[in-house]
Short mmCIF file of C-alpha atoms and ligand atoms in Angstrom, two decimals:
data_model
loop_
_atom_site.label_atom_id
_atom_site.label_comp_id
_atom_site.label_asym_id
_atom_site.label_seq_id
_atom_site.Cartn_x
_atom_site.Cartn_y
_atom_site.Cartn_z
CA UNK A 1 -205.39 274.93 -115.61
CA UNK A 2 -204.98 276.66 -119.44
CA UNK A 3 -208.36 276.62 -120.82
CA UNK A 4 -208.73 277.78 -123.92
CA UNK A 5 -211.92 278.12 -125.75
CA UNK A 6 -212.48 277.96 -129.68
CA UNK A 7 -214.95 280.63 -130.87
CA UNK A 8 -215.86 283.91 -129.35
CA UNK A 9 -220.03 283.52 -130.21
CA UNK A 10 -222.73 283.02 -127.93
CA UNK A 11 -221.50 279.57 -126.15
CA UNK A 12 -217.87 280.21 -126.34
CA UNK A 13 -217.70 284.03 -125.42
CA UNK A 14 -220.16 283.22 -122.31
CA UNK A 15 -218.79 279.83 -121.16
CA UNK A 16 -215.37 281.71 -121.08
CA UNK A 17 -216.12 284.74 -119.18
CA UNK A 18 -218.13 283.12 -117.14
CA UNK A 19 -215.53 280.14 -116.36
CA UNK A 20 -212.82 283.46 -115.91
CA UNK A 21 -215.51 285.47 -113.22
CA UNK A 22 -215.78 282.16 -111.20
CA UNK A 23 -211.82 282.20 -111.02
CA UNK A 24 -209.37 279.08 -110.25
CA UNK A 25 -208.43 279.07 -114.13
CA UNK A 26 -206.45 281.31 -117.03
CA UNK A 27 -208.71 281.51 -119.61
CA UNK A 28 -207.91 282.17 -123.43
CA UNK A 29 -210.47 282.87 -125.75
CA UNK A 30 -209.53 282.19 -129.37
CA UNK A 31 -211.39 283.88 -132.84
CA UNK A 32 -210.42 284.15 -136.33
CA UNK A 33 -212.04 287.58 -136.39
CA UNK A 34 -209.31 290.12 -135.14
CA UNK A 35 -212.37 292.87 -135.15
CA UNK A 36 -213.60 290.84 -132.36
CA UNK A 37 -210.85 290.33 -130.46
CA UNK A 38 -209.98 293.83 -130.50
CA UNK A 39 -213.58 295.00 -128.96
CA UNK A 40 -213.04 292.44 -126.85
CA UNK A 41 -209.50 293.20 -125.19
CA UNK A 42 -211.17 296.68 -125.56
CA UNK A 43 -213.79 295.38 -122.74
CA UNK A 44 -216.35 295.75 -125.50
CA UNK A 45 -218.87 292.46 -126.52
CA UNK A 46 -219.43 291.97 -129.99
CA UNK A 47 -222.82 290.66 -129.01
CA UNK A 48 -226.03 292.02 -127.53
CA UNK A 49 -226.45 289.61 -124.33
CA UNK A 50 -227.45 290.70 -120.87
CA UNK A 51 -224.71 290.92 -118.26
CA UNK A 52 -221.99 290.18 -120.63
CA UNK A 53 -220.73 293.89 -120.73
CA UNK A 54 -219.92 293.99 -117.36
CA UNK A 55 -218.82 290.62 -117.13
CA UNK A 56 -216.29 290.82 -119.80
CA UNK A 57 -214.59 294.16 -118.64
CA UNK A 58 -214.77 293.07 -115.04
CA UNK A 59 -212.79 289.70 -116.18
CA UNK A 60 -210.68 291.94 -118.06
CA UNK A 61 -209.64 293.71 -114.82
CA UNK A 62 -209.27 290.65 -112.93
CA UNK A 63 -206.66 289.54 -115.34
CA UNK A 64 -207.44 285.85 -115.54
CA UNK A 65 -208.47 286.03 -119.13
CA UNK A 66 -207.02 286.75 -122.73
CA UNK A 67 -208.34 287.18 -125.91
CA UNK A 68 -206.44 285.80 -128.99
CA UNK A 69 -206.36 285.35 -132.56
CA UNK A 70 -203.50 283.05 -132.76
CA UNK A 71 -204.33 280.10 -132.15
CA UNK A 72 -200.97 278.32 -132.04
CA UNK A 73 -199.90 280.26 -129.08
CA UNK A 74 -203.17 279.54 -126.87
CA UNK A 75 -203.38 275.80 -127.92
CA UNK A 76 -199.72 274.84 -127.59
CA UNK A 77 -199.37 275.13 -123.61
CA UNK A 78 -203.29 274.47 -122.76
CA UNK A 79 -204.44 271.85 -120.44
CA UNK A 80 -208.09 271.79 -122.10
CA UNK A 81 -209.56 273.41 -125.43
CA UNK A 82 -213.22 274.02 -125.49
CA UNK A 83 -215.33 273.42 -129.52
CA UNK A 84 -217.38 276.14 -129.33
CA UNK A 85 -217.93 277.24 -133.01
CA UNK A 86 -220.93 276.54 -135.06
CA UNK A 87 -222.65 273.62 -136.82
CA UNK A 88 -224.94 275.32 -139.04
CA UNK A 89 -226.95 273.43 -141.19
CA UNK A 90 -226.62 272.09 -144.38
CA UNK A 91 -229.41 272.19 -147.23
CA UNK A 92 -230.33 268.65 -146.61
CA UNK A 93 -230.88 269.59 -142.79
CA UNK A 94 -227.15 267.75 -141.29
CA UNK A 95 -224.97 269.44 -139.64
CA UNK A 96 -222.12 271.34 -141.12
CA UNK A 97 -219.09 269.82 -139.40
CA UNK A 98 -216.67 272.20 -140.93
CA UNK A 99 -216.12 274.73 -138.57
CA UNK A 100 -215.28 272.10 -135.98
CA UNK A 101 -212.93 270.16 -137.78
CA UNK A 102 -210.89 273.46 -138.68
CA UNK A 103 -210.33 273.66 -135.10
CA UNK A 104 -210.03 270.21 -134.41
CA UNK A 105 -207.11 270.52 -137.06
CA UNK A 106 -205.51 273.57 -135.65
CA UNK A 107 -205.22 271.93 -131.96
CA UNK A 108 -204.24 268.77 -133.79
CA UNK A 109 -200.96 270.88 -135.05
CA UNK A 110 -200.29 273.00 -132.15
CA UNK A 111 -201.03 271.17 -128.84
CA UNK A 112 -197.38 270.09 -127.16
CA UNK A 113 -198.62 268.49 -124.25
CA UNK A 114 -201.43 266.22 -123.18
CA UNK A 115 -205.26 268.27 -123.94
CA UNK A 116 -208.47 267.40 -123.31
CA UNK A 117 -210.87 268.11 -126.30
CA UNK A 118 -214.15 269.54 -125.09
CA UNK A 119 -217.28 269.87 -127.66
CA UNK A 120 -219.86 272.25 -126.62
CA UNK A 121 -221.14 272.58 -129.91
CA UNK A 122 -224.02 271.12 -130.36
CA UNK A 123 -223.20 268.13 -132.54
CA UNK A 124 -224.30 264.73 -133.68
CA UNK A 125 -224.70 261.80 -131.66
CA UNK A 126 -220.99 260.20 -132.53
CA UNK A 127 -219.53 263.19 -133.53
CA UNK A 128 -216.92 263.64 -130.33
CA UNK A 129 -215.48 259.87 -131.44
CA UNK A 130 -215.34 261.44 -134.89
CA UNK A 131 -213.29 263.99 -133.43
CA UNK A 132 -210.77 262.24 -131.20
CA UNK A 133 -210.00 259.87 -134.31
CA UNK A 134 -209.43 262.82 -136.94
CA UNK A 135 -207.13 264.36 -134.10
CA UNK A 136 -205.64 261.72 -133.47
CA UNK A 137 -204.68 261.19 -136.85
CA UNK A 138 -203.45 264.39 -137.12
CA UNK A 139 -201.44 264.78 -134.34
CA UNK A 140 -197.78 266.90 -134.90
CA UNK A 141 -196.78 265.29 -131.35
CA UNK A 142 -196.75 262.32 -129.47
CA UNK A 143 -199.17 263.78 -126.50
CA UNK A 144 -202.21 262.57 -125.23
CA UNK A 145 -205.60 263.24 -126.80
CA UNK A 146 -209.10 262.55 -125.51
CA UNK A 147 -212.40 264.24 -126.23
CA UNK A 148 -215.25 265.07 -123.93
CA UNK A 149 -218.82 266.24 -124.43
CA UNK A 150 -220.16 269.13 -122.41
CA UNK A 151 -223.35 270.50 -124.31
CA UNK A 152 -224.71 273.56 -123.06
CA UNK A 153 -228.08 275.11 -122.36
CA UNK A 154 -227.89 278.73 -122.58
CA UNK A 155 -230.59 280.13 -123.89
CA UNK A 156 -229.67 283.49 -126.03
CA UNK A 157 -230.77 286.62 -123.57
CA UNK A 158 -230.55 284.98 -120.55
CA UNK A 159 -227.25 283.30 -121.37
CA UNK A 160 -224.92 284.66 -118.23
CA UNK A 161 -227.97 283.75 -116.02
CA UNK A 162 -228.01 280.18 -117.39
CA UNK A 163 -224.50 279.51 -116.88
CA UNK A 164 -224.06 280.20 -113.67
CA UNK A 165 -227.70 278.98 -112.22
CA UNK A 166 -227.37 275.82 -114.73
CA UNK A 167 -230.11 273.31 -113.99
CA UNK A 168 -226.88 270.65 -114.83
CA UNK A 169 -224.19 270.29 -116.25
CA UNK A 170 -223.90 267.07 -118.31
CA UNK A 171 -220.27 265.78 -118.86
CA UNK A 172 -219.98 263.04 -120.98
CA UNK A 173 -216.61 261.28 -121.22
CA UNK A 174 -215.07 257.52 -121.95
CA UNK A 175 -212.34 257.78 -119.11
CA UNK A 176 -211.71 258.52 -115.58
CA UNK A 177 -208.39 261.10 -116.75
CA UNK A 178 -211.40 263.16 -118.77
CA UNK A 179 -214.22 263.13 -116.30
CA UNK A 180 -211.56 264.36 -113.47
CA UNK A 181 -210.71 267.12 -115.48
CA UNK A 182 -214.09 268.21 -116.22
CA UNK A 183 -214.56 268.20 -112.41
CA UNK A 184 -211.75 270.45 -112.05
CA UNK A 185 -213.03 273.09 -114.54
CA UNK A 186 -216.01 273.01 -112.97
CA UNK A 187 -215.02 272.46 -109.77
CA UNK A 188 -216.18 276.21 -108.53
CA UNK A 189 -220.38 275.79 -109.84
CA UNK A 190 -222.17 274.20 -107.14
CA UNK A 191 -224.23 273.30 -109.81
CA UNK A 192 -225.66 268.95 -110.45
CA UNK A 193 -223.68 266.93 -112.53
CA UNK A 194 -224.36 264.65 -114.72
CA UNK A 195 -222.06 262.08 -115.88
CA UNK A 196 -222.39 259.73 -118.79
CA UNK A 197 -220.83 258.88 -121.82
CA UNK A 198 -220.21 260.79 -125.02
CA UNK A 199 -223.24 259.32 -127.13
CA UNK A 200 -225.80 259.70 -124.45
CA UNK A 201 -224.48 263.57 -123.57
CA UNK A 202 -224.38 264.35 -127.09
CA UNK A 203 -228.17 263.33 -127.47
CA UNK A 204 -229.26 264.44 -124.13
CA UNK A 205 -228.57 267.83 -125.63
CA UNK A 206 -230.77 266.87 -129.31
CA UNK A 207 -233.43 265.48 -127.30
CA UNK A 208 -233.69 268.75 -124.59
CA UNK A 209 -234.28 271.17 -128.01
CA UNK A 210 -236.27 269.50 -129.72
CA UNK A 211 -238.74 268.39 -126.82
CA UNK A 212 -238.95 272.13 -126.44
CA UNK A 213 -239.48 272.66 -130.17
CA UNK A 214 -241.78 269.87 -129.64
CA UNK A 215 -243.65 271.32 -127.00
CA UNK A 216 -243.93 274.95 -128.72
CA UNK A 217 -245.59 273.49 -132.07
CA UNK A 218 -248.01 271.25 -130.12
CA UNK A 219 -249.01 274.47 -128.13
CA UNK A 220 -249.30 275.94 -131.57
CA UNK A 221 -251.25 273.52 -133.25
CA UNK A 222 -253.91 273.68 -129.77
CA UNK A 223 -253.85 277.15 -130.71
CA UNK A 224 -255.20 276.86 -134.26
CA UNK A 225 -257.83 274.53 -133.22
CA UNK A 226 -258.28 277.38 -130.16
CA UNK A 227 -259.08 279.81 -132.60
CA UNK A 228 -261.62 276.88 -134.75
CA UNK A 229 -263.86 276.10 -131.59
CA UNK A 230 -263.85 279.49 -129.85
CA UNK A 231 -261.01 278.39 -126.86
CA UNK A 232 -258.40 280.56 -125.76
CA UNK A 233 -254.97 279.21 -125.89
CA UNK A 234 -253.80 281.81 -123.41
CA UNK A 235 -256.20 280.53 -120.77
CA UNK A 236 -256.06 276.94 -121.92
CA UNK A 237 -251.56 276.94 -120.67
CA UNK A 238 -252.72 278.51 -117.81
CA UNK A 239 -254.72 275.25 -117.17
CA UNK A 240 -251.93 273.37 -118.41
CA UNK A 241 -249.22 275.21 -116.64
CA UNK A 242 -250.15 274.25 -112.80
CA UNK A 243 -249.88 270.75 -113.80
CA UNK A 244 -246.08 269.82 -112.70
CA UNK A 245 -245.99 267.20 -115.27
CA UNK A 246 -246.04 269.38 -118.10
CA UNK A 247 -244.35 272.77 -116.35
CA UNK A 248 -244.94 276.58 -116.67
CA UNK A 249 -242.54 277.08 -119.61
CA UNK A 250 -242.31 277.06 -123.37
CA UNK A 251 -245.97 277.26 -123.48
CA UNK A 252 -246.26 280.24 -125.05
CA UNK A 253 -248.40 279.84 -129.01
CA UNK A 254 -247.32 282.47 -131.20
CA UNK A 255 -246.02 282.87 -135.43
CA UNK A 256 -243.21 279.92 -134.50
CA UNK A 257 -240.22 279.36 -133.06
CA UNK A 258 -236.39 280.42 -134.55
CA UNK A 259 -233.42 281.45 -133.34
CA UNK A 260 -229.78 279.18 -134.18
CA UNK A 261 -230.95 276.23 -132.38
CA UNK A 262 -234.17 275.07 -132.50
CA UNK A 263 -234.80 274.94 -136.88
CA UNK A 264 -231.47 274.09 -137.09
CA UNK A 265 -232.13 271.12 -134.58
CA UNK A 266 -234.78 269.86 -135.36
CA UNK A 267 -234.12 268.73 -138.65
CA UNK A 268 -230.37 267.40 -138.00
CA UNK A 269 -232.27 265.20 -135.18
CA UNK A 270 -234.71 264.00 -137.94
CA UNK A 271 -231.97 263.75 -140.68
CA UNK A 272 -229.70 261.65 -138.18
CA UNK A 273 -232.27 259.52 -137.75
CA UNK A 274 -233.12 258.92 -141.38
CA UNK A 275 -230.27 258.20 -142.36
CA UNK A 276 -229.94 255.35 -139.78
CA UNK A 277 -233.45 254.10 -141.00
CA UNK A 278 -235.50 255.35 -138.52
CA UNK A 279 -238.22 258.04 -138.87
CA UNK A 280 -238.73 260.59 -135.99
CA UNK A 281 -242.44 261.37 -136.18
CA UNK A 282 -242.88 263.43 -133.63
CA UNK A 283 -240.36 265.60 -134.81
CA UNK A 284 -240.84 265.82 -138.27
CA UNK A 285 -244.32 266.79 -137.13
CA UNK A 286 -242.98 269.83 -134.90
CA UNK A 287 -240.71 271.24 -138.29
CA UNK A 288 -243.90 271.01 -140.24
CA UNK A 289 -246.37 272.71 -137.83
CA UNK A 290 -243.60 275.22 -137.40
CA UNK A 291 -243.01 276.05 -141.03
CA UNK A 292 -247.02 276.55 -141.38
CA UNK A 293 -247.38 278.33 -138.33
CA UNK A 294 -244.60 280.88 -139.61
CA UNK A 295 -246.99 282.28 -142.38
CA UNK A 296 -250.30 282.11 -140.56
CA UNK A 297 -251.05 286.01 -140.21
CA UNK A 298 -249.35 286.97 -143.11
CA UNK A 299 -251.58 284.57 -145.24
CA UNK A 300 -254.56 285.39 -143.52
CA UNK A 301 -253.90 289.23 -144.08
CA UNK A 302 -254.29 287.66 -147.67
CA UNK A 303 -257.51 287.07 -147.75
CA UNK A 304 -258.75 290.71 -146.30
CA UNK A 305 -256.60 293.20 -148.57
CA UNK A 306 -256.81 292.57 -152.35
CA UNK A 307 -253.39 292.83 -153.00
CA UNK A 308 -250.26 294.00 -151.49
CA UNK A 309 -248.82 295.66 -154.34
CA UNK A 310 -247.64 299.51 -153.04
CA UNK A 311 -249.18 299.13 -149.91
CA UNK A 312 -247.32 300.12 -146.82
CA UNK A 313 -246.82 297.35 -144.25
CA UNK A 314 -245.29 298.05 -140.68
CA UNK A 315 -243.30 294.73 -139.29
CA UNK A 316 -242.73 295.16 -135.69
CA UNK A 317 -240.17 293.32 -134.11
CA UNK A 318 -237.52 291.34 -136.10
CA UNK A 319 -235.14 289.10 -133.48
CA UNK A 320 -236.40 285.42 -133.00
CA UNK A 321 -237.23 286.34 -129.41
CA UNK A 322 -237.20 289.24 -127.62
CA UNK A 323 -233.84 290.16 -125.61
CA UNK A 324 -231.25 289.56 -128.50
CA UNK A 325 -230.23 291.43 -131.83
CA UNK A 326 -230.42 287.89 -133.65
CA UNK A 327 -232.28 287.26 -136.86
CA UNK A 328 -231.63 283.59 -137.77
CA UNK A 329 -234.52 281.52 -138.74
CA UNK A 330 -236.50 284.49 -137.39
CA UNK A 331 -240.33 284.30 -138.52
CA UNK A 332 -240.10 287.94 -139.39
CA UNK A 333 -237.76 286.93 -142.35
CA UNK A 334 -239.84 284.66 -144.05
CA UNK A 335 -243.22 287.04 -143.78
CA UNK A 336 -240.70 289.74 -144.97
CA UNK A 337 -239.94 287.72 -147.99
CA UNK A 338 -243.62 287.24 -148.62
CA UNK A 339 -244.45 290.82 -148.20
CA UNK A 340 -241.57 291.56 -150.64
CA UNK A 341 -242.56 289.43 -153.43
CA UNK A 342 -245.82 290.93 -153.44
CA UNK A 343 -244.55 294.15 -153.82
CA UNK A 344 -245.37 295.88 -150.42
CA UNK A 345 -243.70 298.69 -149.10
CA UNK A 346 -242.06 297.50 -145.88
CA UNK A 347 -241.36 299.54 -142.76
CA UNK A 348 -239.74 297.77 -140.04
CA UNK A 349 -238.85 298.80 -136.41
CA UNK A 350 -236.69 296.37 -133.80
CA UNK A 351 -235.46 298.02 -130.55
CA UNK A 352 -231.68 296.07 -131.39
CA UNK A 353 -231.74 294.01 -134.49
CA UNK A 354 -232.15 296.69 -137.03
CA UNK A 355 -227.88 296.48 -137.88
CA UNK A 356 -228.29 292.53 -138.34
CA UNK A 357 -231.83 292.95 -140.76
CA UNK A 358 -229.94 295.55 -143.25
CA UNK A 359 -227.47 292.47 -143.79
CA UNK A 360 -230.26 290.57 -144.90
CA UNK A 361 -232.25 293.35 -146.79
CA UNK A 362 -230.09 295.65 -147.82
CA UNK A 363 -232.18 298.87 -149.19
CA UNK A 364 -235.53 296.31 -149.68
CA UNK A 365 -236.93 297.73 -146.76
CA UNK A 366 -237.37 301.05 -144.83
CA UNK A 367 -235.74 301.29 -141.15
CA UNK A 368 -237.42 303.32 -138.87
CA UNK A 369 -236.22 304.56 -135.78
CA UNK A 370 -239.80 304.15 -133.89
CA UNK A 371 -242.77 301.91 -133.19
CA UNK A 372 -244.80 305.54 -134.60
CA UNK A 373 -242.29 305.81 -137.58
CA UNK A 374 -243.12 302.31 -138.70
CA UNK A 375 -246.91 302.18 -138.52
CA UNK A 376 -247.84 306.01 -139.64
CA UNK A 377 -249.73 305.59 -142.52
CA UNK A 378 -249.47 302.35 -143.00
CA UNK A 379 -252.16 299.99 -144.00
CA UNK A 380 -251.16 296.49 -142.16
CA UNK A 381 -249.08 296.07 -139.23
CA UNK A 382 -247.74 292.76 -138.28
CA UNK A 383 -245.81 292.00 -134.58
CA UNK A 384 -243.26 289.26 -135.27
CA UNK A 385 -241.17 289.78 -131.61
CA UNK A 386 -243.02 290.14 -128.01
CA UNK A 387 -240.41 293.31 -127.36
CA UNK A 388 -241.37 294.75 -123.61
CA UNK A 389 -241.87 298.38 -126.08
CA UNK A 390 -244.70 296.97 -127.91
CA UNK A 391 -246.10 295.48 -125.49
CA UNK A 392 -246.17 298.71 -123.59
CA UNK A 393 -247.25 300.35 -126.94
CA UNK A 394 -250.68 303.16 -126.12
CA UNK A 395 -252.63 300.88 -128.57
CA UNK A 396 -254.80 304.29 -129.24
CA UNK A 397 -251.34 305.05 -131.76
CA UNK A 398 -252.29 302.09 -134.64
CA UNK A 399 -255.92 303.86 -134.26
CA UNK A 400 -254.00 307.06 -134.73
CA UNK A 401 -251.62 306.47 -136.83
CA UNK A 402 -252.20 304.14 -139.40
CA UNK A 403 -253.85 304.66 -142.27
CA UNK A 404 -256.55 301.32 -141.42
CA UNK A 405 -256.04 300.08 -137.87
CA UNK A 406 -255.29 296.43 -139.00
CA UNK A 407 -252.88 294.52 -136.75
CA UNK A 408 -251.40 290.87 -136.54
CA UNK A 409 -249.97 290.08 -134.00
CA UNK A 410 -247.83 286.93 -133.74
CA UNK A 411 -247.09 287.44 -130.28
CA UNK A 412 -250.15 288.09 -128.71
CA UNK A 413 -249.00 291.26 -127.52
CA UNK A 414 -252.31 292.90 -126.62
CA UNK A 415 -256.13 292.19 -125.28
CA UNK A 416 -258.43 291.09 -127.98
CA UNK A 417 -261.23 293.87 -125.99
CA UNK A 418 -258.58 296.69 -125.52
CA UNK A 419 -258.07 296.49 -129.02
CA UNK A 420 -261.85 296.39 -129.99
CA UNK A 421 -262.24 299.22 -127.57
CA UNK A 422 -259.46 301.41 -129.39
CA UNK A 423 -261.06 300.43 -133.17
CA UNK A 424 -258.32 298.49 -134.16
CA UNK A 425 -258.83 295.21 -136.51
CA UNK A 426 -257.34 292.85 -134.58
CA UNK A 427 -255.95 289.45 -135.14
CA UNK A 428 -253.57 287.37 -133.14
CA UNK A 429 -253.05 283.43 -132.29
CA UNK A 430 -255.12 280.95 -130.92
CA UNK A 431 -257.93 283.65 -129.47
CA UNK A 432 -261.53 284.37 -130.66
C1 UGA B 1 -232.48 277.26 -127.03
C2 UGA B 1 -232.65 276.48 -125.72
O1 UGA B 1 -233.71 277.07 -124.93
C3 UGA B 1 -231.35 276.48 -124.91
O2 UGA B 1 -231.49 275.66 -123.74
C4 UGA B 1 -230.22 275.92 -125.79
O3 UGA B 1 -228.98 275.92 -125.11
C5 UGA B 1 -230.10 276.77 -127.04
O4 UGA B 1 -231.35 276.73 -127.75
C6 UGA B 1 -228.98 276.22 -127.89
O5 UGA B 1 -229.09 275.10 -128.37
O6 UGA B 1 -227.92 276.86 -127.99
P1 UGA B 1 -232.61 279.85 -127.71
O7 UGA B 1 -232.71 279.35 -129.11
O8 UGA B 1 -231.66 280.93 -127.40
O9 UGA B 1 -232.26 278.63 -126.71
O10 UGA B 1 -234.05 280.41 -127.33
P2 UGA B 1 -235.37 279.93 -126.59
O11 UGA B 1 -235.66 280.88 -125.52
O12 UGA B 1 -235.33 278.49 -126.25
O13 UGA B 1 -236.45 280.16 -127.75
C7 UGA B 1 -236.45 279.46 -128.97
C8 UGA B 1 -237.63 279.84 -129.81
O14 UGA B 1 -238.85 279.32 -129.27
C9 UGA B 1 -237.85 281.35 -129.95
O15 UGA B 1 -238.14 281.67 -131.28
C10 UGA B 1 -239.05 281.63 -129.07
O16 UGA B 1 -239.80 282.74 -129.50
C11 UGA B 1 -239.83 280.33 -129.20
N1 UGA B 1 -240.72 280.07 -128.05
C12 UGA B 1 -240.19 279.80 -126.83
C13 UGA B 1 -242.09 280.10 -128.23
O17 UGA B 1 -242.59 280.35 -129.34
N2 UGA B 1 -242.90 279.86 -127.16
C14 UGA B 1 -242.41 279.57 -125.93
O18 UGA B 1 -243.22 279.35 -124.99
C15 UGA B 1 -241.02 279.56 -125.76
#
C-alpha cells in the first residue's frame, strides 16, 4: 500500500519511520516546512528523540520511504493518509481543529482513488465523523472516503520504543473495508489489537492521559500532605507500587506535569464535557492541583529571601521531562515567568532544550553552557527537569559554588541527608 502521513512531528515522523523499518509498505511523509523535509531527505531528524537518527537514515537507505512537501503528489495515488498534525489548544481549553481540517481539505482536493482517512491526532470524541462529512463534502472526485481512528501512545523520549513494543493498538472504524485495511498496515506488529468504533477509540485515548494526569496530581497532592505529617512520598509509592492494582508507573510527585499532551488534555476532556452538561470532577481536580503544584518551590523560596529583585537564580533543567528538547507547558516556564517579574537575574542550564527556551525568552535570561556556569554565585537554585546530569551532580558544587547553598528541587533529585551532610538548604517535594 501508499501510506502517506500528514505532519512530520513527534506522532507522524515516528509512526512513519517506524511503519517504513517494519517494511511491506511505501511510505510518504508530508510537511509544509521544506526546512524539514530537507534535513530529513538529508537523513537528519528535526527532533531530539531516541533512536530516530538511525532509524530515519537507515529507512532512507532501504528506500521504502519519501519525504515531501507537496502534498498533491503524495495524496493523489495513496491507498491511506495518516492526520498526524496538532490540536493545540484554544484559550477556552478545546481543541484547535484547524490544522486538521487544512489537511482534511488538501486530501479532499487531491485524492483520485478510494483513501482511507486515518486520525492519530489526538482529537475529540466525534471528531473523525466530523471529518469524513467535511471530506466528503469536499470531495474533487467521485472516490471513496472513510475515516478511521488510530490514537497513539508514544510517549516523547521513548517514542521509537513505544511504537514498536505498543501495549495495543486501538483501531477504531465503522466498516469492515476500514478495519481490513488497518490490519494490513499493521499487519507486520505482532502487537494486541483492539477494535472498536470511532467514538469509543477516540476517548479511549482522552481517558488513558488524563487517568495518568490523574494519577500524577493525586500522587502530588499525597505529597503535600507527605510533607504536613512528616511521611515520605518517595517511600509511601514504593508501598503503593507492589500493589498490581495501582502499578509501578506515573507515581513519581514532583513541580507538575507538562509536555503537549497532558495540560493540553486535560482541559479539552473537561471542556468537552461541559459543554455537553456534564462536569468532570475528577479532572478538573487534577488541572487544579497541577496548576498549584507548578509554583510550589518557587513560592515557598518566597517566604525565605526578602525579595528577588537583582538576585541571581540558577534554573536547572527546562524540558517537561527529561529525554526531550521540548518546553511546552513545561513547569520551568511558568517559575521563569515568576522569577522574571520579580526582577531576578536568571541563569538557566538544560543538557538539549536551551535552542527551544531562547524562543521563548529571548535575551530575558542568561544561557549557560554548565550545571557550574548556572549556579556560581548564585543565591537560589531551583531543579525543574530530573536530567540523568543533575542527578549525577557532586552535590559538594552548590556548597561550592553558590553564593548561599539554597536548592529546590522539583524533582527530587537528591537525598534530603546527603544534602544536609554537604551544607546545602535543601527543599524538595513531599519529604521532611
Ligand atoms: C503522554 C503519554 O504518556 C503518552 O502515552 C501519550 O501518547 C502522549 O502523552 C500523547 O498524548 O501524545 P508525554 O507527554 O510524552 O506522553 O510524557 P509522559 O512521560 O507521559 O509525561 C508527562 C508528564 O508527566 C511529564 O511532565 C512528566 O514529568 C510527568 N510525570 C510523569 C510525573 O510528574 N510523574 C510521573 O510519575 C510520570
Amino acid at each position: 500500500m501508499k501510506i502517506a502521513i500528514a505532519g512530520t512531528g513527534y506522532v507522524g515522523l515516528v509512526t512513519g519511520v517506524c511503519l517504513a523499518d517494519k517494511g511491506g509498505h511505501n511510505i510518504i511523509c508530508v510537511d509544509v516546512n521544506e526546512e524539514k523535509i530537507n534535513m530529513l531527505k538529508s537523513g537528519k531528524s528535526p527532533i531530539y528523540e531516541k533512536d530516530l537518527d538511525e532509524l530515519i537514515l537507515k529507512t532512507n537507505r532501504q528506500g521504502n520511504i519519501e519525504y515531501t512537501s507537496n502534498y498533491e503528489c503524495a495524496y493523489s495515488d495513496a491507498d491511506v493518509v495518516f492526520i498526524a498534525v496538532g490540536t493545540p489548544e484554544r484559550s477556552d481549553g478545546s481543541a484547535n481543529l484547524d490544522y486538521i481540517k487544512g489537511v482534511a481539505k488538501q486530501i479532499a482536493v487531491s485524492a483520485e482513488k478510494d483513501i482511507l482517512v486515518i486520525v492519530k491526532s489526538t482529537v475529540p470524541i466525534g471528531t473523525n465523523e466530523y471529518i469524513e462529512n467535511y471530506i466528503k463534502s469536499q470531495l474533487k472526485n467521485n472516490i471513496k472516503v472513510e475515516v478511521a481512528s488510530n490514537p497513539e501512545f508514544l510517549a516523547q523520549g521513548t517514542a521509537v520504543r513505544d511504537t514498536f513494543e505498543a501495549s495495543r493498538i486501538v483501531i477504531g472504524v465503522e466498516s469492515k473495508w476500514a478495519e481490513n485495511i488497518m490490519l494490513d498496515i499493521y499487519k507486520n506488529f505482532e502487537n494486541p489489537k483492539v477494535i472498536t468504533n470511532r467514538n469509543s477509540a477516540e476517548m479511549i485515548k482522552y481517558a488513558c492521559n488524563d487517568f495518568l494526569a490523574l494519577k500524577v496530581s493525586y500522587m502530588n497532592d499525597i505529597a503535600n500532605l507527605c510533607e504536613i505529617v512528616g511521611a515520605n512520598i518517595e517511600d509511601v509509592a514504593e508501598g503503593m507500587s507492589y500493589d498490581d492494582r495501582i502499578g509501578k508507573n506515573f507515581l513519581k510527585a514532583g513541580i507538575g506535569y507538562g509536555g503537549s499532551c497532558f495540560p493540553k488534555d486535560t482541559k479539552a476532556l473537561h471542556w468537552l464535557s461541559n459543554s455537553n452538561g456534564y462536569e468532570l470532577k475528577t479532572i478538573k481536580a487534577a488541572i487544579e492541583v497541577n496548576e498549584i503544584q507548578k509554583l510550589k518551590l518557587v513560592k515557598k523560596s518566597a517566604q525565605i529571601v526578602d525579595s528577588f529583585d537583582g538576585i541571581k537564580v540558577s534554573i536547572l533543567g527546562l524540558t517537561y521531562k527529561p529525554d526531550t528538547d521540548d518546553l511546552r507547558e513545561a513547569p520551568s516556564i511558568v517559575n521563569i515567568k515568576y522569577l522574571l517579574e520579580r526582577n531576578a537575574k536568571i541563569h538557566v542550564f538544560d543538557p538539549v532544550g536551551m535552542e527551544n527556551a531562547k524562543k521563548i525568552f529571548g535575551d530575558q535570561i542568561y544561557y549557560e553552557d554548565s550545571i557550574e556556569s548556572a549556579i556560581d554565585d548564585s543565591e537560589m537554585c531551583f531543579i525543574m527537569t530530573e536530567w540523568e546530569q543533575i542527578k549525577e551532580f557532586d552535590i559538594n558544587k552548590y556548597k561550592k559554588l553558590m553564593k548561599k547553598p539554597l536548592v529546590f528541587d522539583g524533582r527530587n533529585c537528591y537525598k534530603i541527608e546527603d544534602m544536609k551532610k554537604v551544607g546545602v538548604e535543601y527543599y524538595s517535594i513531599g519529604r521532611v
